[in-house]
Coordinates of N, CA, C and O in Angstrom, one line a residue:
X9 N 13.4 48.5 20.4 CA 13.0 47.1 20.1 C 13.3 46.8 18.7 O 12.9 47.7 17.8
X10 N 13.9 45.6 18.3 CA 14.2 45.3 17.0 C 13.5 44.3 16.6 O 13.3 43.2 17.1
X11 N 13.0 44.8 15.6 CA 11.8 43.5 14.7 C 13.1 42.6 13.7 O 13.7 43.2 12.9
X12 N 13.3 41.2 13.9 CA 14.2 40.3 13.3 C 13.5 40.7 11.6 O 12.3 41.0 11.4
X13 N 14.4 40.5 10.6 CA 14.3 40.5 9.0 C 13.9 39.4 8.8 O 14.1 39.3 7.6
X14 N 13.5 38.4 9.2 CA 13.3 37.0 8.7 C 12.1 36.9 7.9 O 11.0 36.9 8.5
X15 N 12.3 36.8 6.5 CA 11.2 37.0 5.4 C 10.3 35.9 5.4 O 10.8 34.8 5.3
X16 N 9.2 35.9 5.4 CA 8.4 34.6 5.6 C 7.8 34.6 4.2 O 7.7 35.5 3.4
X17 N 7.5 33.3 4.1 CA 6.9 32.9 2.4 C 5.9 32.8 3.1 O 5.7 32.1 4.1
X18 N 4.8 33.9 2.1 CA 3.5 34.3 1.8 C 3.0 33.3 1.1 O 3.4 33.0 0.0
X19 N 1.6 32.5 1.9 CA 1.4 31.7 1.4 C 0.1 32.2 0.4 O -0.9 32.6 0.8
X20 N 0.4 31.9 -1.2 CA -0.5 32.5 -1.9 C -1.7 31.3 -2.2 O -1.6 30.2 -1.8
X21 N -2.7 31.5 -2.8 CA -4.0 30.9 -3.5 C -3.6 30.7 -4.9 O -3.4 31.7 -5.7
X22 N -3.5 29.2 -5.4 CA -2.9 29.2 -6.9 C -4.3 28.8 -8.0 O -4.8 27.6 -7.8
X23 N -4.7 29.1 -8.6 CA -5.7 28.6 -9.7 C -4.4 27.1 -10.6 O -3.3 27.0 -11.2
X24 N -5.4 26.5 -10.3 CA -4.7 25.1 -11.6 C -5.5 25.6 -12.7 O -6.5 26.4 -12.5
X25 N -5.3 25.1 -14.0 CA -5.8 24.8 -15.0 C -6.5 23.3 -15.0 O -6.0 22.4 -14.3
X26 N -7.5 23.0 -15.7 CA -8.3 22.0 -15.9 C -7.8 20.7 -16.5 O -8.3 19.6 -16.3
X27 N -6.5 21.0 -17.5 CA -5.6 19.8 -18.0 C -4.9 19.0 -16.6 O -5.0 17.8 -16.2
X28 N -4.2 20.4 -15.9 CA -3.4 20.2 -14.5 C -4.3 19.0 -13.7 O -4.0 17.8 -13.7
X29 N -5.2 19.6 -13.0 CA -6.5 18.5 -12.1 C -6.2 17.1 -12.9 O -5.4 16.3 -12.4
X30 N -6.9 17.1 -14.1 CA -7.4 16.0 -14.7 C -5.5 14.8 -14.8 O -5.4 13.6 -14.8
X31 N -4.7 15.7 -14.7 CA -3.6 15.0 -15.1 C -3.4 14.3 -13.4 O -3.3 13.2 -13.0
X32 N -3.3 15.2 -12.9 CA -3.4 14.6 -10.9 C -4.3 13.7 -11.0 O -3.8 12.6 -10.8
X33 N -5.4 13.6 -11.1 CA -6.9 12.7 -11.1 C -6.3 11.2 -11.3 O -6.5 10.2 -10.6
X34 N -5.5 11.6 -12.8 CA -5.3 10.1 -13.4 C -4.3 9.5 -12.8 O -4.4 8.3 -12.7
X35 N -3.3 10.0 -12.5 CA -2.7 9.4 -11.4 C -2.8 8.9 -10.0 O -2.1 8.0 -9.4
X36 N -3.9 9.6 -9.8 CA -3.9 9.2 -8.2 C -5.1 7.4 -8.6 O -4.9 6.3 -8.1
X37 N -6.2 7.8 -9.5 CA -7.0 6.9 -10.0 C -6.0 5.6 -10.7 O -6.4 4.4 -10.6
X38 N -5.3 5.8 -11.2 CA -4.7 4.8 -11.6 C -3.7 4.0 -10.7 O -3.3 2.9 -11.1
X39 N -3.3 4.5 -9.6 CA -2.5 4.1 -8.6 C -1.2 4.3 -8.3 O -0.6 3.6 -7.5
X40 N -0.5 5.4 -9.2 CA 0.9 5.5 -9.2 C 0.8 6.0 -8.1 O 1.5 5.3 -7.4
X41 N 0.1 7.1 -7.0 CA 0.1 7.6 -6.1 C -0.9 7.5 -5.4 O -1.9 6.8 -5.8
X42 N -0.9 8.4 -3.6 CA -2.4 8.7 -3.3 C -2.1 10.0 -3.7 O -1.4 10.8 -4.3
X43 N -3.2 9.8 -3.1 CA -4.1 11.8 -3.2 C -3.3 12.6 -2.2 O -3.2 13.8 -2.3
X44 N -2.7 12.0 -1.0 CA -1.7 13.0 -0.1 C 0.1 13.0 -0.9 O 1.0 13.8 -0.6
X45 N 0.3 12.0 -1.8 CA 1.5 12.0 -2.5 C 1.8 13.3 -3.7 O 2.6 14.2 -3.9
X46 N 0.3 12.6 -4.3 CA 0.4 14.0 -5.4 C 0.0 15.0 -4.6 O -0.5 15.8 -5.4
X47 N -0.1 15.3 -3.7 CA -0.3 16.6 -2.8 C 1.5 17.2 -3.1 O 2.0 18.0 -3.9
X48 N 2.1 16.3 -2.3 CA 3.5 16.7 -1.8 C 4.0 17.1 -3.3 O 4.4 18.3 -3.6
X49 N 3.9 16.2 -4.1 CA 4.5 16.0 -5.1 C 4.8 17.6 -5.9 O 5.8 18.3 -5.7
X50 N 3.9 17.7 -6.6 CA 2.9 18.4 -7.3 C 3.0 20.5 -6.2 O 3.2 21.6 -6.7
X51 N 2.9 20.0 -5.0 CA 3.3 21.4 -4.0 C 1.8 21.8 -4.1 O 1.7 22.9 -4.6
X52 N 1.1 21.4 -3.9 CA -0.5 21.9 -3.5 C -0.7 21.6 -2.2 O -0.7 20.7 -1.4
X53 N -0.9 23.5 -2.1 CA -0.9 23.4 -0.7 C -1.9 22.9 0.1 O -1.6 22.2 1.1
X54 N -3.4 23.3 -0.2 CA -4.5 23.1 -0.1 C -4.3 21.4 0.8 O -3.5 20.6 0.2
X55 N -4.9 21.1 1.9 CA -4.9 19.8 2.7 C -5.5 19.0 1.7 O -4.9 18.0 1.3
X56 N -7.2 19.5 1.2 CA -8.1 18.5 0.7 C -8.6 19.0 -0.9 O -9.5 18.5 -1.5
X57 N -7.8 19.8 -1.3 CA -7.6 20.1 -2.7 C -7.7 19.1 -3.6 O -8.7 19.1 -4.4
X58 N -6.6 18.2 -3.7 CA -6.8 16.8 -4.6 C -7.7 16.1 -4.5 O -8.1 15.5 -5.5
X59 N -8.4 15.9 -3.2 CA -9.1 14.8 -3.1 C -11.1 15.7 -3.3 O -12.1 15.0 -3.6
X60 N -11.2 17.2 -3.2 CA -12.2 17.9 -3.8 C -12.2 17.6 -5.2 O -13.2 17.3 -5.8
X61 N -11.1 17.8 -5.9 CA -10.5 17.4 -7.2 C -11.0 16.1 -7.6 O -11.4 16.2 -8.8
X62 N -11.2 14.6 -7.1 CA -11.0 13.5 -7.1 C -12.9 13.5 -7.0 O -13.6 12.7 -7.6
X63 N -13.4 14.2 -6.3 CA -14.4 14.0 -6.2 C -15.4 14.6 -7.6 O -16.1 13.8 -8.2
X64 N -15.2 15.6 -7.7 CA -15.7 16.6 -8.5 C -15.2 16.3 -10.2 O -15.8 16.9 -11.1
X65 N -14.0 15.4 -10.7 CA -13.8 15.4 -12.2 C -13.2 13.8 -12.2 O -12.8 13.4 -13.3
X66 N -13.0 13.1 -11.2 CA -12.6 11.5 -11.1 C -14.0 10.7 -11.6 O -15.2 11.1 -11.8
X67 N -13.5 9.3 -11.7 CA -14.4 8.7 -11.9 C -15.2 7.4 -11.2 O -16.2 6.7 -11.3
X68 N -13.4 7.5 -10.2 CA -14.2 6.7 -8.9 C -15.2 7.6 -8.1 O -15.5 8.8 -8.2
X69 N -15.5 6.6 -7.4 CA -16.3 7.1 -6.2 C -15.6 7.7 -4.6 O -15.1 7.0 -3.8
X70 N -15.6 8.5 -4.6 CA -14.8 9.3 -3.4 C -15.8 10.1 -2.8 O -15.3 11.2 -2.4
X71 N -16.9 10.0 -2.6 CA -17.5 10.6 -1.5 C -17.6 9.7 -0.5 O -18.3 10.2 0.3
X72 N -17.2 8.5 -0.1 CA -17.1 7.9 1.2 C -15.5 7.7 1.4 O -14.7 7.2 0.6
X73 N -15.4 8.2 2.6 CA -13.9 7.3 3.2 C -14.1 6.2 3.5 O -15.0 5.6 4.0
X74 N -12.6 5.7 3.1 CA -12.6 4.0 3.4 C -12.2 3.9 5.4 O -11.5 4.5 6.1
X75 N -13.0 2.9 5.5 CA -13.4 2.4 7.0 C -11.9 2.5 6.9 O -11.4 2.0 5.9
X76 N -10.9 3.1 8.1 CA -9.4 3.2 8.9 C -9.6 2.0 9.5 O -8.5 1.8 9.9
X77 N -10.4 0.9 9.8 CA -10.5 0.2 11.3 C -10.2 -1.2 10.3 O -11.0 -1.4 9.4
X78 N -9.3 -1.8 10.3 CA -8.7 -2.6 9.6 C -9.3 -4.2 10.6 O -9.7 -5.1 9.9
X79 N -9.2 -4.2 11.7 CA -9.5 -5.0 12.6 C -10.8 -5.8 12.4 O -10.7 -7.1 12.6
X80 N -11.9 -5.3 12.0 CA -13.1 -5.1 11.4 C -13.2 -6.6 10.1 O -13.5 -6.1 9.0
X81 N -13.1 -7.7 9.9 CA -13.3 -8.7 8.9 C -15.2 -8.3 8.7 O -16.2 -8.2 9.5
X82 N -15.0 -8.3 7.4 CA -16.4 -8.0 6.7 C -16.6 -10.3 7.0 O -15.8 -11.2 7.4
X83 N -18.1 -10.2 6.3 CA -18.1 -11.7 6.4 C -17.9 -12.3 5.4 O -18.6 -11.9 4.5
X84 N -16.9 -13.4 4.8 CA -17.0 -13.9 3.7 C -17.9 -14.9 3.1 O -18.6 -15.8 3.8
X85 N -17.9 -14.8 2.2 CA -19.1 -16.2 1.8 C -18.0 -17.0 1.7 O -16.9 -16.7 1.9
X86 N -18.5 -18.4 1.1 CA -17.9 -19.7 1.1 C -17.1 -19.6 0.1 O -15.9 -19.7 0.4
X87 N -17.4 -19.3 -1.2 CA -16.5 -18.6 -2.2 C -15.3 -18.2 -2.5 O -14.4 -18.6 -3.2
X88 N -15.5 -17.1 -1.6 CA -14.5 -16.3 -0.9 C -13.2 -16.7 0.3 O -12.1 -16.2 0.5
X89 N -13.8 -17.7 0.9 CA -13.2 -18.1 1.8 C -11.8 -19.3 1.6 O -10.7 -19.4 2.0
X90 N -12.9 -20.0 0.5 CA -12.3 -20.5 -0.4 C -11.1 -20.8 -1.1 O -10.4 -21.8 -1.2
X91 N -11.0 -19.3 -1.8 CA -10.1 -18.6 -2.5 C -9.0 -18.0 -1.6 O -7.8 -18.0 -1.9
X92 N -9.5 -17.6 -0.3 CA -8.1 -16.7 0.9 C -7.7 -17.9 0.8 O -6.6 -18.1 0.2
X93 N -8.5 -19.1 1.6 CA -7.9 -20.6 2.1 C -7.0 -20.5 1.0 O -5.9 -20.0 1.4
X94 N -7.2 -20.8 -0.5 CA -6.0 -21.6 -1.6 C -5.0 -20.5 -1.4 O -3.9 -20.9 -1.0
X95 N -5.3 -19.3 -1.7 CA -4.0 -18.2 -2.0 C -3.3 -18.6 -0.7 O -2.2 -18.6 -1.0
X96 N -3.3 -19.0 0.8 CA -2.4 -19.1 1.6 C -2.1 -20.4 1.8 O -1.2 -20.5 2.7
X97 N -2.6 -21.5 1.2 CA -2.1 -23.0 0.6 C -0.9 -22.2 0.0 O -0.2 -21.7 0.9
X98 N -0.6 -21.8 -1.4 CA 0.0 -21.5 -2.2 C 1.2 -20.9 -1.5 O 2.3 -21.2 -1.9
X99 N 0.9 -20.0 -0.3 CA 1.8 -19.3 -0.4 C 2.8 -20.0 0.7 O 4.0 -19.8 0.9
X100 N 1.9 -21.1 1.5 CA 2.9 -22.1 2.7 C 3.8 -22.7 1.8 O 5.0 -22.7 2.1
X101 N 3.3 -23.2 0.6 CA 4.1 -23.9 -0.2 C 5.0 -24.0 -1.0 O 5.8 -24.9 -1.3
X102 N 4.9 -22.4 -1.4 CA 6.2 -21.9 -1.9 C 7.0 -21.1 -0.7 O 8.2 -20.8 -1.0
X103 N 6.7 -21.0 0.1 CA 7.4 -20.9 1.6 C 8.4 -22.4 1.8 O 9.5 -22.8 1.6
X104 N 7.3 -22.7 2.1 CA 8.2 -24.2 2.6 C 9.4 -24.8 1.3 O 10.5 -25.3 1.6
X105 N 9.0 -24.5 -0.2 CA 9.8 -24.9 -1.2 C 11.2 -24.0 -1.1 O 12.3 -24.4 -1.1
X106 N 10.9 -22.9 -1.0 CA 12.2 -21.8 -0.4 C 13.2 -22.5 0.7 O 14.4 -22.7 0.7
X107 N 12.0 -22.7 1.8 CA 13.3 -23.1 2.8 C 13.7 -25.0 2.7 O 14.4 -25.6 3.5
X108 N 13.3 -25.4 1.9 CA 13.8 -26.9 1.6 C 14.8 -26.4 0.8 O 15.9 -27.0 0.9
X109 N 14.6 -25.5 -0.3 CA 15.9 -25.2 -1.0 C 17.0 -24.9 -0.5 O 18.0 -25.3 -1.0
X110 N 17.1 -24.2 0.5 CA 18.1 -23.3 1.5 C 18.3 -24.2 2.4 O 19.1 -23.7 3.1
X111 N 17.8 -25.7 2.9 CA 18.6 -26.4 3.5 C 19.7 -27.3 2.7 O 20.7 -27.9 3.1
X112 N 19.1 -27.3 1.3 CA 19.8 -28.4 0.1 C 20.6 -27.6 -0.1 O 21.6 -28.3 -0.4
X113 N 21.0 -26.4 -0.1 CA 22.1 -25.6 -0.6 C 23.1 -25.5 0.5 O 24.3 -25.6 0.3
X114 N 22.8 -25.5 1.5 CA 23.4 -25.5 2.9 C 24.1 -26.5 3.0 O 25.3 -26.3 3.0
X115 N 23.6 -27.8 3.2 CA 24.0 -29.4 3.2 C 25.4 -29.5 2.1 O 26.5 -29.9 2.4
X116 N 24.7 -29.0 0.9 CA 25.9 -29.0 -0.2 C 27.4 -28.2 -0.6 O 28.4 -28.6 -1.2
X117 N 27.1 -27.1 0.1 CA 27.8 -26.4 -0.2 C 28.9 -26.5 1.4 O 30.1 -26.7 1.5
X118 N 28.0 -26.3 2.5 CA 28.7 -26.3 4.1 C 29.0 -27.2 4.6 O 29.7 -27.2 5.6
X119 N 28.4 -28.6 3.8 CA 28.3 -29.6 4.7 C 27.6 -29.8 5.6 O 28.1 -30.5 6.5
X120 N 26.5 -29.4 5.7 CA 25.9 -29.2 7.5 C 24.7 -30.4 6.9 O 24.4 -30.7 5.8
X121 N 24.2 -30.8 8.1 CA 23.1 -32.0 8.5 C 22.1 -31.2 8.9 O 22.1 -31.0 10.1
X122 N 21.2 -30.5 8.2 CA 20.2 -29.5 9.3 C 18.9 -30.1 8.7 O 18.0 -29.8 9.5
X123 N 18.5 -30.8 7.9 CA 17.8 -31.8 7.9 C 17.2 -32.8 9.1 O 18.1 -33.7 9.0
X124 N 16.4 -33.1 10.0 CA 17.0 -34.8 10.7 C 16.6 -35.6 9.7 O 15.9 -35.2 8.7
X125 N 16.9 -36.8 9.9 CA 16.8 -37.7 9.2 C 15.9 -39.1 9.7 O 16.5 -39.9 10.4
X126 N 14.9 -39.4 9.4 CA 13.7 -40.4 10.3 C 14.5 -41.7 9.9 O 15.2 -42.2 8.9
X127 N 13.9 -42.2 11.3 CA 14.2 -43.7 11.0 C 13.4 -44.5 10.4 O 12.5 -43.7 10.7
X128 N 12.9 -45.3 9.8 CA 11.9 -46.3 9.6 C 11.1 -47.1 10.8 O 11.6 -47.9 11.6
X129 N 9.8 -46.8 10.7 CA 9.2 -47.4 12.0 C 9.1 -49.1 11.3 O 8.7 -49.6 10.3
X130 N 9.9 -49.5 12.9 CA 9.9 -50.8 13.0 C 8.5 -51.7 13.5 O 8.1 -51.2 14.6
X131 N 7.6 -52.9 13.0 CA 6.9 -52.8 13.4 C 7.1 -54.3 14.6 O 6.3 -54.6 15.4

């Protein structure tokens, strides 16, 4: 019976230095990454390494996971509501200014009628 030569990488236990953590920390806290990016990144193997890291020398709060269930609307106050309402005012508007622009450029440049054009109510 022949045992195949195929060398497997030994997976070792690495000690970071306390600069190393703190420099991951600030990244993940500042938002260039998550905590599974600088995982990859970085080659730590450890699943929950960064995020023990994030708990223990960070300055957010990371002892709770954020609720996965997206479906879930917390309740807004009036305030709040307020403010979603304007930000998506805002954003029909400059939606709609986009595509009024792109039929004026259309009309001008192709010639095309994609406009209709109302008649005046007769009374």
């Amino acid at each position: 019976m022949k045992y195949s030569e195929n060398p497997r990488n030994k997976r070792t236990q690495r000690d970071y230095n306390l600069g190393f953590k703190l420099a991951v920390i600030s990244q993940v806290e500042k938002g260039d990454m998550t905590y599974k990016q600088a995982q990859k990144a970085y080659g730590i193997q450890g699943r929950s390494t960064v995020l023990v890291w994030l708990r223990k020398h960070g300055t957010l709060d990371w002892s709770k996971p954020r609720p996965r269930v997206l479906n879930i609307k917390m309740k807004e106050t009036p305030a709040q509501k307020i403010k979603r309402l304007e930000r998506e005012l805002s954003d029909e508007k400059l939606k709609n200014k986009v595509l009024n622009t792109m039929i004026d450029i259309s009309d001008q440049q192709h010639g095309t009628s994609i406009r209709k054009k109302y008649l005046p109510k007769q009374s």
